[in-house]
Amino acid sequence: MIIAFLIAAIAILGTYFSRSGNTGDLENTDSANGADTGITANGFPVSLGGNNPLDITGCGKNILLLTKNNLISFSESGKQVYSAHHGYSNPVMTASSKRVLTYDLGGYQFRLDTAKNAVGSKKLTEAIAYGAVSNDGHVAIVTQTERYSVSLKIYDSGLQEVFSWNVTDKIITSIDFNKHNNACVVAALSVEDGSANSKIYELSLQSKKEIFETTLEDCVAISVDYKANGTIGIVTDTAAYLLDSSGKIKSESIYSGKLLLHSNTASDSVTVLLEDTENTRNTRILLIDDNGNTSASTEISEPAVDAKAGNDCLFVLGENSITVFDKNLQQVKIVQTETNPLRTLLFNQKGYVLTAAKLTQFLVSK
């Protein structure tokens, strides 16, 4: 999975390296509101028809659905409240508590929305490789440039550029904003003498300078996240790390087995899901606390398709069911799903399952 990810990332950057596009200022996207989705949503489950669903996430009090052509917002009661046509070839969605960013991976455009309204969009001159959004609407966009390996630009909530940072011979793999939205942590992959090393940077959006740089050797950093106690949680292909606020390594938790999935959004922990080394159909689950200790572990007897963790529970989506665990990885319930589920979502104490045909809601508690 990790090797495939790197190959895909490098291929995307290489393919679009020589392409050029037209620049555009902040565009008015009001005309895109109310896109014809063909969905009649009056409650859960929501039938999706032929909308080709790709992903789901939460924003504000609403559930956001990304399809091949549209961004669609539903209330917690299952009513459609907003929709917009994005028109991207390879759409990717990511969200904070108040904003949702949709960008065209390998293309040139991105848009910013709330759960109910369009904020704006931009068209760039370089191909987009990655994007992230903060709670107050700051947007981080990573592009491939001719002069640098990658360029990171950060825009304010009005999509005006406020920060620019360039690195050579690296691929940015993850970005997270701090709670004050005045700094961000960036993971970048570099390959030296055949070994993959990850560089972790913290960047100040006020001083426009690097706060620290930390090297994690022989690993690929996949996810970075600010935790509630000021530490930074990092998931790599071989270990989970915690850095203190100065960038020093506070703990290293090495795991064995192939990393399948992770969830790094809880305020005080990191969850990793690993392929069992003896039975590859089984999935081992480790909960690593903010001191770097494995505070709980368990196993399920099927491959994991998706996983989402909150501060109080964990969802693990298997081939035909969702297993709900509490914060100590004790099993709470099993929810049967339709075959070939795509995604799961834990949001506002409710669970959601996305399949090709419908979006279903269920209660987390027994």
Coordinates of C-alpha atoms in Angstrom, one line a residue:
M1 CA 0.0 0.0 0.0
I2 CA 2.8 2.4 1.0
I3 CA 4.9 1.6 -2.1
A4 CA 1.8 1.9 -4.3
F5 CA 1.1 5.2 -2.8
L6 CA 4.6 6.5 -3.5
I7 CA 4.5 5.2 -7.1
A8 CA 1.1 6.8 -7.6
A9 CA 2.2 10.1 -6.1
I10 CA 5.4 10.3 -8.2
A11 CA 3.5 9.3 -11.3
I12 CA 1.0 12.0 -10.8
L13 CA 3.7 14.6 -10.2
G14 CA 5.7 13.4 -13.2
T15 CA 2.7 13.2 -15.5
Y16 CA 1.6 16.7 -14.9
F17 CA 5.1 18.2 -14.5
S18 CA 5.2 19.9 -17.9
R19 CA 1.5 20.8 -18.1
S20 CA 0.4 24.4 -17.9
G21 CA -2.9 26.1 -17.2
N22 CA -4.5 29.5 -17.0
T23 CA -4.5 31.3 -13.7
G24 CA -7.7 32.6 -12.2
D25 CA -8.7 34.9 -9.3
L26 CA -11.3 34.1 -6.8
E27 CA -14.3 32.8 -8.8
N28 CA -17.9 33.2 -7.9
T29 CA -19.4 29.7 -7.5
D30 CA -22.9 30.7 -6.6
S31 CA -24.0 29.5 -10.0
A32 CA -22.9 26.0 -9.0
N33 CA -25.3 25.9 -6.1
G34 CA -28.2 23.6 -6.4
A35 CA -26.6 21.1 -8.8
D36 CA -29.0 18.5 -10.2
T37 CA -27.9 15.4 -8.4
G38 CA -30.9 13.3 -9.1
I39 CA -31.2 12.5 -5.4
T40 CA -34.4 12.8 -3.5
A41 CA -33.3 12.8 0.2
N42 CA -36.0 12.9 2.8
G43 CA -34.3 10.8 5.5
F44 CA -31.8 8.0 5.9
P45 CA -31.1 5.7 4.2
V46 CA -30.4 8.0 1.2
S47 CA -30.6 6.3 -2.2
L48 CA -27.8 7.5 -4.4
G49 CA -29.0 6.3 -7.8
G50 CA -26.2 6.5 -10.3
N51 CA -24.1 9.2 -8.6
N52 CA -20.9 7.2 -8.3
P53 CA -20.1 8.0 -4.6
L54 CA -16.4 8.4 -3.7
D55 CA -16.2 9.6 -0.1
I56 CA -18.1 11.0 3.0
T57 CA -17.1 13.4 5.8
G58 CA -18.6 15.6 8.4
C59 CA -18.6 19.4 8.5
G60 CA -20.5 21.6 10.9
K61 CA -23.7 19.6 11.7
N62 CA -23.9 18.1 8.2
I63 CA -22.7 15.1 6.3
L64 CA -20.8 15.8 3.1
L65 CA -20.9 13.3 0.2
L66 CA -18.4 13.5 -2.7
T67 CA -19.4 11.9 -6.0
K68 CA -17.8 11.8 -9.4
N69 CA -19.5 15.0 -10.4
N70 CA -21.0 16.7 -7.3
L71 CA -20.5 17.8 -3.7
I72 CA -23.7 17.1 -1.7
S73 CA -24.6 18.1 1.9
F74 CA -27.1 16.3 4.0
S75 CA -28.6 17.2 7.4
E76 CA -28.4 14.7 10.3
S77 CA -32.0 13.8 9.5
G78 CA -31.0 12.8 5.9
K79 CA -32.4 15.8 4.0
Q80 CA -30.3 17.4 1.2
V81 CA -29.5 21.0 2.1
Y82 CA -26.8 21.9 -0.5
S83 CA -25.2 20.7 -3.6
A84 CA -22.6 21.9 -6.1
H85 CA -21.1 20.6 -9.3
H86 CA -17.3 20.4 -9.2
G87 CA -16.5 19.1 -12.6
Y88 CA -13.1 17.6 -11.6
S89 CA -11.5 14.6 -13.2
N90 CA -10.0 13.2 -10.0
P91 CA -11.9 14.9 -7.1
V92 CA -10.6 14.6 -3.5
M93 CA -12.4 16.0 -0.5
T94 CA -11.1 16.9 3.0
A95 CA -12.9 18.9 5.7
S96 CA -12.5 20.7 9.0
S97 CA -15.2 21.5 11.5
K98 CA -16.4 24.5 9.4
R99 CA -15.1 24.2 5.9
V100 CA -14.8 21.5 3.2
L101 CA -12.0 21.6 0.6
T102 CA -12.5 19.8 -2.8
Y103 CA -9.6 19.7 -5.2
D104 CA -8.7 18.0 -8.5
L105 CA -5.8 15.7 -7.8
G106 CA -3.4 16.1 -10.7
G107 CA -5.5 19.0 -12.1
Y108 CA -5.5 22.7 -11.4
Q109 CA -8.7 23.7 -9.6
F110 CA -9.9 23.7 -6.0
R111 CA -13.0 25.0 -4.3
L112 CA -14.0 25.8 -0.7
D113 CA -17.4 25.4 0.8
T114 CA -19.3 25.4 4.0
A115 CA -21.8 22.7 4.7
K116 CA -24.5 25.0 3.2
N117 CA -22.8 27.5 0.9
A118 CA -20.0 28.0 -1.6
V119 CA -17.1 30.2 -0.4
G120 CA -15.0 30.3 -3.6
S121 CA -12.7 28.6 -6.0
K122 CA -9.3 29.0 -7.6
K123 CA -7.6 27.8 -10.8
L124 CA -3.9 27.4 -10.6
T125 CA -1.0 27.2 -13.0
E126 CA 0.6 24.1 -11.5
A127 CA -0.9 20.6 -10.9
I128 CA -2.3 19.9 -7.4
A129 CA -0.8 17.1 -5.5
Y130 CA -2.3 17.5 -2.0
G131 CA -4.7 19.8 0.0
A132 CA -5.7 20.5 3.6
V133 CA -8.1 23.0 5.3
S134 CA -8.2 24.5 8.8
N135 CA -11.2 25.2 11.0
D136 CA -11.2 28.9 10.1
G137 CA -10.9 28.3 6.4
H138 CA -7.2 28.5 5.7
V139 CA -6.4 26.3 2.7
A140 CA -3.1 24.6 2.1
I141 CA -2.4 23.5 -1.5
V142 CA 0.7 21.6 -2.6
T143 CA 1.6 21.8 -6.3
Q144 CA 4.3 20.4 -8.5
T145 CA 6.5 23.2 -10.0
E146 CA 9.2 23.3 -12.6
R147 CA 11.7 25.1 -10.4
Y148 CA 11.0 23.1 -7.1
S149 CA 9.9 19.6 -6.4
V150 CA 6.8 20.9 -4.7
S151 CA 5.4 24.2 -3.6
L152 CA 3.1 24.8 -0.6
K153 CA 0.9 27.8 -0.7
I154 CA -1.5 28.7 2.0
Y155 CA -4.6 30.9 1.4
D156 CA -6.8 32.7 3.9
S157 CA -10.5 32.1 4.2
G158 CA -11.0 34.5 1.3
L159 CA -8.6 32.5 -0.8
Q160 CA -6.0 35.2 -0.9
E161 CA -2.4 33.8 -0.7
V162 CA -0.7 34.5 2.7
F163 CA 2.2 32.0 2.8
S164 CA 4.5 30.2 0.3
W165 CA 7.1 27.6 1.0
N166 CA 9.1 25.5 -1.5
V167 CA 11.1 22.3 -1.0
T168 CA 13.3 20.3 -3.4
D169 CA 13.6 16.6 -3.9
K170 CA 10.7 15.8 -1.6
I171 CA 7.0 14.9 -1.7
I172 CA 4.7 16.4 0.9
T173 CA 2.5 13.6 2.3
S174 CA 0.5 15.3 5.1
I175 CA -0.4 18.7 6.6
D176 CA -2.3 19.8 9.7
F177 CA -3.0 23.2 11.1
N178 CA -2.7 24.0 14.8
K179 CA -5.8 25.1 16.9
H180 CA -4.8 28.8 16.6
N181 CA -4.5 28.5 12.8
N182 CA -1.2 30.4 12.9
A183 CA 1.1 27.4 12.2
C184 CA 1.0 24.1 10.4
V185 CA 3.0 20.9 10.6
V186 CA 4.1 19.3 7.3
A187 CA 5.4 15.8 6.6
A188 CA 7.7 15.4 3.5
L189 CA 9.2 12.3 2.1
S190 CA 12.8 12.2 0.7
V191 CA 14.8 9.3 -0.7
E192 CA 18.5 9.3 0.0
D193 CA 20.8 6.4 -1.0
G194 CA 17.9 4.2 -1.5
S195 CA 16.4 4.8 1.9
A196 CA 13.1 6.7 2.6
N197 CA 13.3 9.3 5.3
S198 CA 10.6 11.6 6.5
K199 CA 11.1 15.3 7.3
I200 CA 8.7 16.9 9.7
Y201 CA 8.5 20.7 9.6
E202 CA 6.5 23.2 11.6
L203 CA 5.9 26.4 9.8
S204 CA 4.8 29.7 11.2
L205 CA 2.2 31.5 9.2
Q206 CA 3.0 34.8 11.0
S207 CA 6.8 34.9 10.8
K208 CA 6.8 33.0 7.5
K209 CA 9.6 30.8 8.8
E210 CA 10.3 27.2 9.8
I211 CA 9.9 26.7 13.5
F212 CA 11.6 23.3 13.5
E213 CA 12.7 20.4 11.3
T214 CA 12.9 16.8 12.5
T215 CA 14.0 13.7 10.6
L216 CA 12.4 10.3 11.0
E217 CA 14.7 7.8 9.4
D218 CA 13.8 4.8 7.2
C219 CA 10.0 5.4 7.2
V220 CA 7.3 7.1 5.2
A221 CA 5.2 9.6 7.2
I222 CA 1.6 9.2 6.2
S223 CA -0.3 11.4 8.7
V224 CA 0.5 14.3 11.0
D225 CA -1.9 15.7 13.6
Y226 CA -1.8 18.2 16.5
K227 CA -3.0 16.6 19.7
A228 CA -4.8 18.4 22.6
N229 CA -1.7 18.4 24.9
G230 CA 0.5 20.1 22.4
T231 CA 2.2 17.1 21.0
I232 CA 2.2 16.1 17.3
G233 CA 1.0 12.6 16.4
I234 CA 2.7 11.0 13.4
V235 CA 1.7 7.7 11.7
T236 CA 4.4 6.1 9.4
D237 CA 4.5 2.8 7.6
T238 CA 6.6 1.3 10.4
A239 CA 5.9 3.2 13.6
A240 CA 3.9 5.9 15.3
Y241 CA 5.8 8.9 16.7
L242 CA 5.0 11.7 19.1
L243 CA 6.9 15.0 18.9
D244 CA 6.8 17.6 21.6
S245 CA 6.1 21.2 20.8
S246 CA 9.8 21.9 20.0
G247 CA 9.9 19.0 17.5
K248 CA 11.9 16.6 19.6
I249 CA 10.9 12.9 19.4
K250 CA 8.9 12.1 22.6
S251 CA 8.1 8.5 21.8
E252 CA 8.4 5.9 19.1
S253 CA 6.0 2.9 18.9
I254 CA 7.3 0.4 16.4
Y255 CA 4.7 -2.1 15.0
S256 CA 5.1 -5.3 13.0
G257 CA 3.0 -6.3 10.0
K258 CA 1.7 -4.3 7.0
L259 CA 0.0 -1.1 7.9
L260 CA -3.5 -1.2 6.4
L261 CA -5.3 1.8 7.8
H262 CA -4.9 4.4 10.5
S263 CA -6.9 7.1 12.3
N264 CA -5.0 10.1 13.6
T265 CA -7.8 12.6 14.4
A266 CA -8.5 11.8 18.0
S267 CA -7.3 14.5 20.4
D268 CA -5.2 12.2 22.6
S269 CA -4.4 9.0 20.6
V270 CA -3.4 7.3 17.4
T271 CA -5.0 4.2 16.0
V272 CA -3.3 1.8 13.6
L273 CA -4.7 -1.2 11.9
L274 CA -2.2 -3.9 10.8
E275 CA -2.4 -7.0 8.7
D276 CA -1.9 -10.0 11.1
T277 CA 1.5 -11.6 10.4
E278 CA 0.2 -15.2 10.8
N279 CA -3.3 -14.9 9.2
T280 CA -3.3 -12.1 6.6
R281 CA -7.2 -12.0 6.6
N282 CA -7.2 -10.9 10.2
T283 CA -6.6 -7.3 11.2
R284 CA -4.8 -6.2 14.4
I285 CA -5.8 -2.9 16.0
L286 CA -3.5 -0.9 18.3
L287 CA -4.4 2.2 20.3
I288 CA -1.4 4.3 21.1
D289 CA -1.9 7.1 23.7
D290 CA -0.3 10.5 23.8
N291 CA 2.6 9.2 25.9
G292 CA 3.5 6.7 23.1
N293 CA 2.2 3.6 25.0
T294 CA 0.0 0.9 23.4
S295 CA -2.9 1.4 25.8
A296 CA -5.2 -1.2 24.1
S297 CA -5.1 -3.8 21.4
T298 CA -7.6 -6.2 19.7
E299 CA -8.1 -8.1 16.5
I300 CA -10.9 -8.8 14.0
S301 CA -11.2 -11.8 11.8
E302 CA -11.6 -10.0 8.5
P303 CA -9.7 -7.4 6.4
A304 CA -10.4 -3.8 7.3
V305 CA -11.8 -1.6 4.6
D306 CA -12.0 1.7 6.5
A307 CA -11.6 3.0 10.0
K308 CA -12.6 6.2 11.9
A309 CA -11.7 7.0 15.5
G310 CA -13.1 9.7 17.8
N311 CA -12.3 10.4 21.4
D312 CA -14.7 7.8 22.8
C313 CA -15.0 5.1 20.1
L314 CA -13.7 3.5 17.0
F315 CA -15.4 2.2 13.9
V316 CA -13.8 -0.5 11.8
L317 CA -15.5 -1.3 8.5
G318 CA -15.0 -4.8 7.3
E319 CA -16.2 -6.6 4.2
N320 CA -19.8 -6.9 5.4
S321 CA -20.0 -5.3 8.8
I322 CA -18.9 -2.4 11.0
T323 CA -17.5 -3.3 14.4
V324 CA -17.9 -0.5 17.0
F325 CA -15.3 -0.3 19.8
D326 CA -15.2 1.9 22.9
K327 CA -12.2 4.0 23.8
N328 CA -10.5 0.9 25.4
L329 CA -11.1 -1.2 22.2
Q330 CA -13.8 -3.2 23.9
Q331 CA -16.4 -4.3 21.4
V332 CA -19.7 -2.4 21.7
K333 CA -21.7 -3.7 18.8
I334 CA -21.5 -5.1 15.3
V335 CA -23.6 -3.5 12.5
Q336 CA -24.2 -5.6 9.4
T337 CA -23.8 -3.7 6.1
E338 CA -24.5 -4.4 2.5
T339 CA -21.8 -6.1 0.5
N340 CA -18.8 -4.0 -0.8
P341 CA -19.1 -1.0 1.5
L342 CA -16.9 1.9 0.5
R343 CA -16.5 4.2 3.5
T344 CA -17.6 4.7 7.1
L345 CA -18.0 7.9 9.1
L346 CA -18.1 8.6 12.8
F347 CA -19.8 12.0 13.3
N348 CA -21.7 13.7 16.1
Q349 CA -22.2 10.3 18.0
K350 CA -23.7 8.7 14.9
G351 CA -22.4 6.2 12.4
Y352 CA -22.7 6.3 8.6
V353 CA -21.9 3.7 5.9
L354 CA -21.4 4.5 2.3
T355 CA -22.0 2.0 -0.5
A356 CA -22.4 2.5 -4.2
A357 CA -26.1 2.5 -3.8
K358 CA -26.9 4.3 -0.6
L359 CA -25.8 6.3 2.5
T360 CA -27.0 4.7 5.7
Q361 CA -27.1 6.1 9.3
F362 CA -27.0 4.1 12.6
L363 CA -26.6 4.8 16.3
V364 CA -23.2 4.2 17.9
S365 CA -24.5 3.0 21.3
K366 CA -26.0 -0.5 21.9

